[in-house]
Each structure stands twice: as structure tokens, then as C-alpha cells.
Amino acid sequence: MKPLIGITADVANTDTQLLKNAYVQAIIQAGGIPIILPACNDEDIPQLLSNLSGLLLSGGNDLNPLLFNEEPHRSLGEVTPSRDVFELALVQRALELDMPILAICRGIQVLSIVCGGEVYQDIVQQHEGTSHQHHQNAPRKHPSHSVSVEKGSLLHTIVNHHKLIVNSFHHQSVKKLPPGFRLASIATDGIIEAIESCEHQFVLGVQWHPEELAIHDDKDSIKLFDHFIKKCRS
Ligand code: MN
């Protein structure tokens, strides 16, 4: 049996819920069956999750900073409040079930906030050392900046390298690790690029977009998705 993997949909302009095809294709390529999860009623989350073996949090807009007790910074981008509320509740419940979670881009911010970490609303304005172009102008499949892979991390176990070259489409990032999490990857300008739970079987957040790289034959991104699906199977 192939595992059913829920992928959160993006919410746009309050009238559309959509998802980039790369997420769907990367899950299929790794041997899972993708199910797109629209933002819906919180009360239905337990039933929704009971039918799934894993959760992939997709990228999208900025998080509403009031959810983490901050006022909106002047450089905050567009927010999608209905998606925020749904995803925070979804991740909370999935963590309680110890369901495998792969959190991508916006997803790493969601994961961080649910677990008690902190995020930058805008790294250019709020993180003094930010010097790299973290919102690349190159195509999505192009790996544009390097990141470390921390020794002893789950990410290191999966890719077995000390360094990766990744794509980058973010202006927010994790500011402070949540309790019970370890650093898995950092860029050379000090921006946190991946975090993982020490208390769950597979809860990994990455700031880049491995789905775009995996469907363009990037070996390390393929390993990441394969490992995720393997965990969802067990
Ligand atoms: Mn980056």
C-alpha cells in the first residue's frame, strides 16, 4: 500500500485554494499518494488526519504576526489568516500523533510557531547579517546558495553531505529554535535553513524548496523525499 500524504493548499485572495504541481509530483515520484488539503474546519482535523500517513506543509504567504504576539512589521508581506488558523491546528494535532511532517518554506515558519520558536517577519530588515539573496531571481529549479548540513542531524543522515546547494524563495526565516528542536542547516550569512524535532520520528522543516529540485533530478532532494515517504510507510 502506498502512503497517503496530505499537502496543505495555498489560499489566494480568499476565493482560491491551489497548489504548485511540484509538491504533487515529488510525492508521486517518491512513492506516495498526494492528497491536497484545503483550509477547512478545525473540528474536522482529527478525522482528516486519521486517513493520512504523512503531512507536507507547502510554501506560501507570510504568517499573521499577531499569532506569535508581534505587531506587523512594515516589511511584512501578504498574509492569509484562514490558512494560518487551519495549519497551526493541523500541525498541532499531527505532532500529537507523531505523524511524519515535512515542512517546506512557509511550513518551517508554521512548524516553528506551533512548537514555541520565533520567526523573523523580514530577514532583510530584522537580521543584521543577512547578505545573501534569499529570494532568488533565478528559476525555481536552480540551486542558488549553499547551506551547511549539521553533523549528527537527521538531515545529515539522509543526504550524507556537510553542504548542500539549495534554491531560495523566502524573506522570512526561523529566528529562534523551538524547544525540543535542533539546528539541521544554516546559510553562511547566519540564516537558519533547516530545523528538526528531537522528540518525533520525522519532523523536519526546510527553508528551501526541495520539491522543485527533486523533480529535476537533484539526488539529495530525491533522498529527502524518499526518506520521508519511507517514514510515512512504517
Ligand atoms: Mn535561503
mmCIF file of C-alpha atoms and ligand atoms in Angstrom:
data_model
loop_
_atom_site.group_PDB
_atom_site.id
_atom_site.type_symbol
_atom_site.label_atom_id
_atom_site.label_comp_id
_atom_site.label_asym_id
_atom_site.label_seq_id
_atom_site.Cartn_x
_atom_site.Cartn_y
_atom_site.Cartn_z
ATOM 1 C CA MET A 1 0.000 0.000 0.000
ATOM 2 C CA LYS A 2 1.272 3.446 -0.855
ATOM 3 C CA PRO A 3 1.002 6.012 1.956
ATOM 4 C CA LEU A 4 -1.489 8.887 1.616
ATOM 5 C CA ILE A 5 0.291 12.204 2.077
ATOM 6 C CA GLY A 6 -1.688 15.350 2.859
ATOM 7 C CA ILE A 7 -0.268 18.505 1.262
ATOM 8 C CA THR A 8 -1.628 21.812 2.510
ATOM 9 C CA ALA A 9 -3.091 24.027 -0.188
ATOM 10 C CA ASP A 10 -2.251 27.674 -0.571
ATOM 11 C CA VAL A 11 -5.091 30.139 -0.076
ATOM 12 C CA ALA A 12 -5.115 33.038 -2.521
ATOM 13 C CA ASN A 13 -7.285 36.144 -2.499
ATOM 14 C CA THR A 14 -9.867 34.368 -0.296
ATOM 15 C CA ASP A 15 -11.501 32.749 -3.338
ATOM 16 C CA THR A 16 -8.975 30.142 -4.492
ATOM 17 C CA GLN A 17 -7.162 27.212 -2.880
ATOM 18 C CA LEU A 18 -4.352 25.934 -5.026
ATOM 19 C CA LEU A 19 -1.078 24.027 -5.060
ATOM 20 C CA LYS A 20 2.032 24.075 -7.228
ATOM 21 C CA ASN A 21 2.385 20.851 -9.176
ATOM 22 C CA ALA A 22 5.986 20.258 -7.986
ATOM 23 C CA TYR A 23 4.770 19.199 -4.492
ATOM 24 C CA VAL A 24 2.375 16.687 -6.016
ATOM 25 C CA GLN A 25 4.957 15.304 -8.453
ATOM 26 C CA ALA A 26 7.689 14.980 -5.812
ATOM 27 C CA ILE A 27 5.370 12.892 -3.599
ATOM 28 C CA ILE A 28 4.333 10.673 -6.515
ATOM 29 C CA GLN A 29 7.974 10.242 -7.573
ATOM 30 C CA ALA A 30 8.894 9.092 -4.048
ATOM 31 C CA GLY A 31 6.069 6.528 -3.947
ATOM 32 C CA GLY A 32 3.312 8.316 -2.048
ATOM 33 C CA ILE A 33 -0.236 9.292 -2.995
ATOM 34 C CA PRO A 34 -0.728 13.052 -2.667
ATOM 35 C CA ILE A 35 -3.966 14.450 -1.229
ATOM 36 C CA ILE A 36 -4.412 18.225 -1.394
ATOM 37 C CA LEU A 37 -5.734 19.598 1.898
ATOM 38 C CA PRO A 38 -7.746 22.801 1.616
ATOM 39 C CA ALA A 39 -8.059 25.003 4.688
ATOM 40 C CA CYS A 40 -11.305 23.827 6.291
ATOM 41 C CA ASN A 41 -12.961 23.416 9.706
ATOM 42 C CA ASP A 42 -10.636 22.857 12.658
ATOM 43 C CA GLU A 43 -13.104 20.404 14.169
ATOM 44 C CA ASP A 44 -12.626 18.069 11.187
ATOM 45 C CA ILE A 45 -8.844 17.862 11.556
ATOM 46 C CA PRO A 46 -8.753 14.647 13.656
ATOM 47 C CA GLN A 47 -10.861 12.796 11.077
ATOM 48 C CA LEU A 48 -8.842 14.259 8.221
ATOM 49 C CA LEU A 49 -5.535 13.156 9.756
ATOM 50 C CA SER A 50 -6.835 9.697 10.640
ATOM 51 C CA ASN A 51 -6.874 8.969 6.898
ATOM 52 C CA LEU A 52 -3.297 10.134 6.263
ATOM 53 C CA SER A 53 0.188 8.693 6.825
ATOM 54 C CA GLY A 54 2.168 11.912 6.492
ATOM 55 C CA LEU A 55 1.891 15.658 6.168
ATOM 56 C CA LEU A 56 3.685 18.028 3.806
ATOM 57 C CA LEU A 57 3.363 21.742 4.573
ATOM 58 C CA SER A 58 3.689 23.729 1.373
ATOM 59 C CA GLY A 59 5.028 27.245 0.840
ATOM 60 C CA GLY A 60 3.002 30.421 0.597
ATOM 61 C CA ASN A 61 2.366 33.761 2.220
ATOM 62 C CA ASP A 62 3.688 35.207 5.471
ATOM 63 C CA LEU A 63 2.244 34.227 8.834
ATOM 64 C CA ASN A 64 -0.015 36.663 10.646
ATOM 65 C CA PRO A 65 2.375 38.029 13.307
ATOM 66 C CA LEU A 66 -0.437 38.514 15.829
ATOM 67 C CA LEU A 67 -0.425 34.712 16.098
ATOM 68 C CA PHE A 68 3.016 34.947 17.699
ATOM 69 C CA ASN A 69 2.322 38.089 19.693
ATOM 70 C CA GLU A 70 4.033 40.579 17.387
ATOM 71 C CA GLU A 71 2.675 43.624 15.597
ATOM 72 C CA PRO A 72 3.033 43.570 11.783
ATOM 73 C CA HIS A 73 6.437 44.852 10.699
ATOM 74 C CA ARG A 74 6.321 47.385 7.833
ATOM 75 C CA SER A 75 8.059 44.823 5.584
ATOM 76 C CA LEU A 76 5.569 42.037 6.257
ATOM 77 C CA GLY A 77 4.165 40.526 3.042
ATOM 78 C CA GLU A 78 0.637 39.342 2.281
ATOM 79 C CA VAL A 79 -0.969 37.183 4.977
ATOM 80 C CA THR A 80 -3.717 34.547 4.697
ATOM 81 C CA PRO A 81 -5.427 34.346 8.111
ATOM 82 C CA SER A 82 -7.749 31.416 7.313
ATOM 83 C CA ARG A 83 -4.810 29.284 6.172
ATOM 84 C CA ASP A 84 -2.800 30.217 9.269
ATOM 85 C CA VAL A 85 -5.525 29.140 11.685
ATOM 86 C CA PHE A 86 -6.100 25.837 9.893
ATOM 87 C CA GLU A 87 -2.422 24.940 9.510
ATOM 88 C CA LEU A 88 -1.491 25.754 13.114
ATOM 89 C CA ALA A 89 -4.260 23.432 14.367
ATOM 90 C CA LEU A 90 -3.366 20.775 11.785
ATOM 91 C CA VAL A 91 0.315 20.715 12.758
ATOM 92 C CA GLN A 92 -0.504 20.703 16.472
ATOM 93 C CA ARG A 93 -2.627 17.576 16.027
ATOM 94 C CA ALA A 94 -0.147 15.858 13.667
ATOM 95 C CA LEU A 95 2.630 16.365 16.230
ATOM 96 C CA GLU A 96 0.472 14.778 18.933
ATOM 97 C CA LEU A 97 0.065 11.753 16.649
ATOM 98 C CA ASP A 98 3.824 11.709 15.849
ATOM 99 C CA MET A 99 2.905 11.759 12.176
ATOM 100 C CA PRO A 100 5.870 12.380 9.829
ATOM 101 C CA ILE A 101 5.942 16.050 8.780
ATOM 102 C CA LEU A 102 7.989 17.649 6.026
ATOM 103 C CA ALA A 103 7.615 21.425 6.333
ATOM 104 C CA ILE A 104 8.717 23.489 3.339
ATOM 105 C CA CYS A 105 9.440 27.242 3.227
ATOM 106 C CA ARG A 106 6.407 28.886 4.904
ATOM 107 C CA GLY A 107 5.927 25.434 6.504
ATOM 108 C CA ILE A 108 9.118 25.766 8.572
ATOM 109 C CA GLN A 109 7.733 29.035 9.977
ATOM 110 C CA VAL A 110 4.410 27.354 10.799
ATOM 111 C CA LEU A 111 6.212 24.462 12.482
ATOM 112 C CA SER A 112 8.413 26.837 14.438
ATOM 113 C CA ILE A 113 5.498 28.921 15.750
ATOM 114 C CA VAL A 114 3.379 25.882 16.711
ATOM 115 C CA CYS A 115 6.313 24.481 18.705
ATOM 116 C CA GLY A 116 7.194 27.708 20.505
ATOM 117 C CA GLY A 117 10.023 29.081 18.358
ATOM 118 C CA GLU A 118 10.349 32.572 16.874
ATOM 119 C CA VAL A 119 10.495 33.827 13.294
ATOM 120 C CA TYR A 120 11.736 36.933 11.513
ATOM 121 C CA GLN A 121 8.916 38.764 9.722
ATOM 122 C CA ASP A 122 11.523 40.059 7.263
ATOM 123 C CA ILE A 123 15.141 38.939 7.372
ATOM 124 C CA VAL A 124 16.470 41.906 5.390
ATOM 125 C CA GLN A 125 15.125 44.376 7.956
ATOM 126 C CA GLN A 126 15.407 42.282 11.108
ATOM 127 C CA HIS A 127 18.513 40.076 10.741
ATOM 128 C CA GLU A 128 21.559 42.285 10.615
ATOM 129 C CA GLY A 129 23.934 39.840 8.940
ATOM 130 C CA THR A 130 21.666 38.889 6.031
ATOM 131 C CA SER A 131 23.771 39.403 2.933
ATOM 132 C CA HIS A 132 22.683 36.640 0.564
ATOM 133 C CA GLN A 133 19.897 36.824 -1.957
ATOM 134 C CA HIS A 134 17.360 34.593 -0.200
ATOM 135 C CA HIS A 135 14.693 35.421 -2.744
ATOM 136 C CA GLN A 136 16.495 34.364 -5.877
ATOM 137 C CA ASN A 137 15.799 35.783 -9.301
ATOM 138 C CA ALA A 138 16.911 32.530 -10.951
ATOM 139 C CA PRO A 139 14.330 29.870 -11.982
ATOM 140 C CA ARG A 140 12.821 27.717 -9.215
ATOM 141 C CA LYS A 141 14.817 24.611 -10.159
ATOM 142 C CA HIS A 142 18.152 26.438 -9.899
ATOM 143 C CA PRO A 143 20.149 25.859 -6.675
ATOM 144 C CA SER A 144 21.484 29.320 -5.793
ATOM 145 C CA HIS A 145 23.123 29.347 -2.357
ATOM 146 C CA SER A 146 24.929 26.899 -0.116
ATOM 147 C CA VAL A 147 23.810 25.698 3.314
ATOM 148 C CA SER A 148 25.532 23.612 5.954
ATOM 149 C CA VAL A 149 24.265 20.191 6.948
ATOM 150 C CA GLU A 150 24.895 19.825 10.676
ATOM 151 C CA LYS A 151 26.719 16.721 11.865
ATOM 152 C CA GLY A 152 24.507 14.380 13.882
ATOM 153 C CA SER A 153 21.302 15.733 12.345
ATOM 154 C CA LEU A 154 18.602 13.662 10.677
ATOM 155 C CA LEU A 155 19.208 15.720 7.532
ATOM 156 C CA HIS A 156 22.859 14.640 7.585
ATOM 157 C CA THR A 157 21.827 11.002 7.987
ATOM 158 C CA ILE A 158 19.633 11.359 4.899
ATOM 159 C CA VAL A 159 21.931 13.225 2.492
ATOM 160 C CA ASN A 160 25.329 12.274 3.953
ATOM 161 C CA HIS A 161 26.997 15.578 2.970
ATOM 162 C CA HIS A 162 28.198 18.544 5.038
ATOM 163 C CA LYS A 163 26.989 21.047 2.486
ATOM 164 C CA LEU A 164 24.099 21.417 0.038
ATOM 165 C CA ILE A 165 23.343 23.957 -2.656
ATOM 166 C CA VAL A 166 19.683 24.920 -2.433
ATOM 167 C CA ASN A 167 17.159 27.178 -4.102
ATOM 168 C CA SER A 168 15.783 30.065 -2.063
ATOM 169 C CA PHE A 169 12.460 31.947 -2.180
ATOM 170 C CA HIS A 170 11.931 33.414 1.253
ATOM 171 C CA HIS A 171 12.130 36.703 3.096
ATOM 172 C CA GLN A 172 11.247 35.227 6.479
ATOM 173 C CA SER A 173 13.131 32.601 8.486
ATOM 174 C CA VAL A 174 13.305 30.896 11.856
ATOM 175 C CA LYS A 175 14.760 33.313 14.420
ATOM 176 C CA LYS A 176 14.899 31.070 17.478
ATOM 177 C CA LEU A 177 14.646 27.275 17.555
ATOM 178 C CA PRO A 178 11.600 25.842 19.307
ATOM 179 C CA PRO A 179 12.325 23.807 22.466
ATOM 180 C CA GLY A 180 12.981 20.159 21.587
ATOM 181 C CA PHE A 181 14.359 21.049 18.148
ATOM 182 C CA ARG A 182 17.893 21.013 16.784
ATOM 183 C CA LEU A 183 19.515 23.044 14.044
ATOM 184 C CA ALA A 184 19.916 20.968 10.890
ATOM 185 C CA SER A 185 21.176 23.582 8.439
ATOM 186 C CA ILE A 186 22.309 27.198 8.307
ATOM 187 C CA ALA A 187 23.390 29.513 5.472
ATOM 188 C CA THR A 188 26.805 31.178 5.611
ATOM 189 C CA ASP A 189 25.181 34.534 6.457
ATOM 190 C CA GLY A 190 23.626 33.039 9.590
ATOM 191 C CA ILE A 191 20.084 32.427 8.327
ATOM 192 C CA ILE A 192 18.601 29.199 9.718
ATOM 193 C CA GLU A 193 17.722 26.963 6.775
ATOM 194 C CA ALA A 194 16.530 23.697 8.396
ATOM 195 C CA ILE A 195 15.327 22.505 11.805
ATOM 196 C CA GLU A 196 14.214 19.119 13.084
ATOM 197 C CA SER A 197 12.485 17.725 16.136
ATOM 198 C CA CYS A 198 14.499 15.667 18.614
ATOM 199 C CA GLU A 199 11.255 14.208 20.015
ATOM 200 C CA HIS A 200 9.456 12.901 16.927
ATOM 201 C CA GLN A 201 10.278 10.201 14.391
ATOM 202 C CA PHE A 202 10.381 12.578 11.409
ATOM 203 C CA VAL A 203 9.580 16.264 11.791
ATOM 204 C CA LEU A 204 11.827 18.288 9.506
ATOM 205 C CA GLY A 205 11.480 21.850 8.272
ATOM 206 C CA VAL A 206 13.496 23.268 5.374
ATOM 207 C CA GLN A 207 13.534 26.867 4.222
ATOM 208 C CA TRP A 208 14.258 25.970 0.604
ATOM 209 C CA HIS A 209 12.132 24.112 -1.982
ATOM 210 C CA PRO A 210 13.385 20.500 -2.317
ATOM 211 C CA GLU A 211 10.246 19.546 -4.290
ATOM 212 C CA GLU A 212 11.407 21.693 -7.221
ATOM 213 C CA LEU A 213 14.897 20.187 -7.080
ATOM 214 C CA ALA A 214 13.660 16.588 -6.626
ATOM 215 C CA ILE A 215 11.558 16.670 -9.790
ATOM 216 C CA HIS A 216 14.600 17.998 -11.656
ATOM 217 C CA ASP A 217 16.756 15.012 -10.644
ATOM 218 C CA ASP A 218 18.660 16.544 -7.723
ATOM 219 C CA LYS A 219 19.948 13.460 -5.902
ATOM 220 C CA ASP A 220 19.884 14.899 -2.363
ATOM 221 C CA SER A 221 16.349 16.215 -2.714
ATOM 222 C CA ILE A 222 15.231 12.831 -4.040
ATOM 223 C CA LYS A 223 16.837 11.188 -0.972
ATOM 224 C CA LEU A 224 14.927 13.594 1.278
ATOM 225 C CA PHE A 225 11.544 12.760 -0.261
ATOM 226 C CA ASP A 226 12.341 9.028 -0.369
ATOM 227 C CA HIS A 227 13.213 9.062 3.334
ATOM 228 C CA PHE A 228 10.045 11.000 4.186
ATOM 229 C CA ILE A 229 7.852 8.512 2.312
ATOM 230 C CA LYS A 230 9.713 5.573 3.903
ATOM 231 C CA LYS A 231 8.888 7.013 7.343
ATOM 232 C CA CYS A 232 5.248 7.506 6.304
ATOM 233 C CA ARG A 233 5.063 3.855 5.274
ATOM 234 C CA SER A 234 6.291 2.492 8.613
HETATM 235 MN MN MN B 1 17.763 30.777 1.765
#
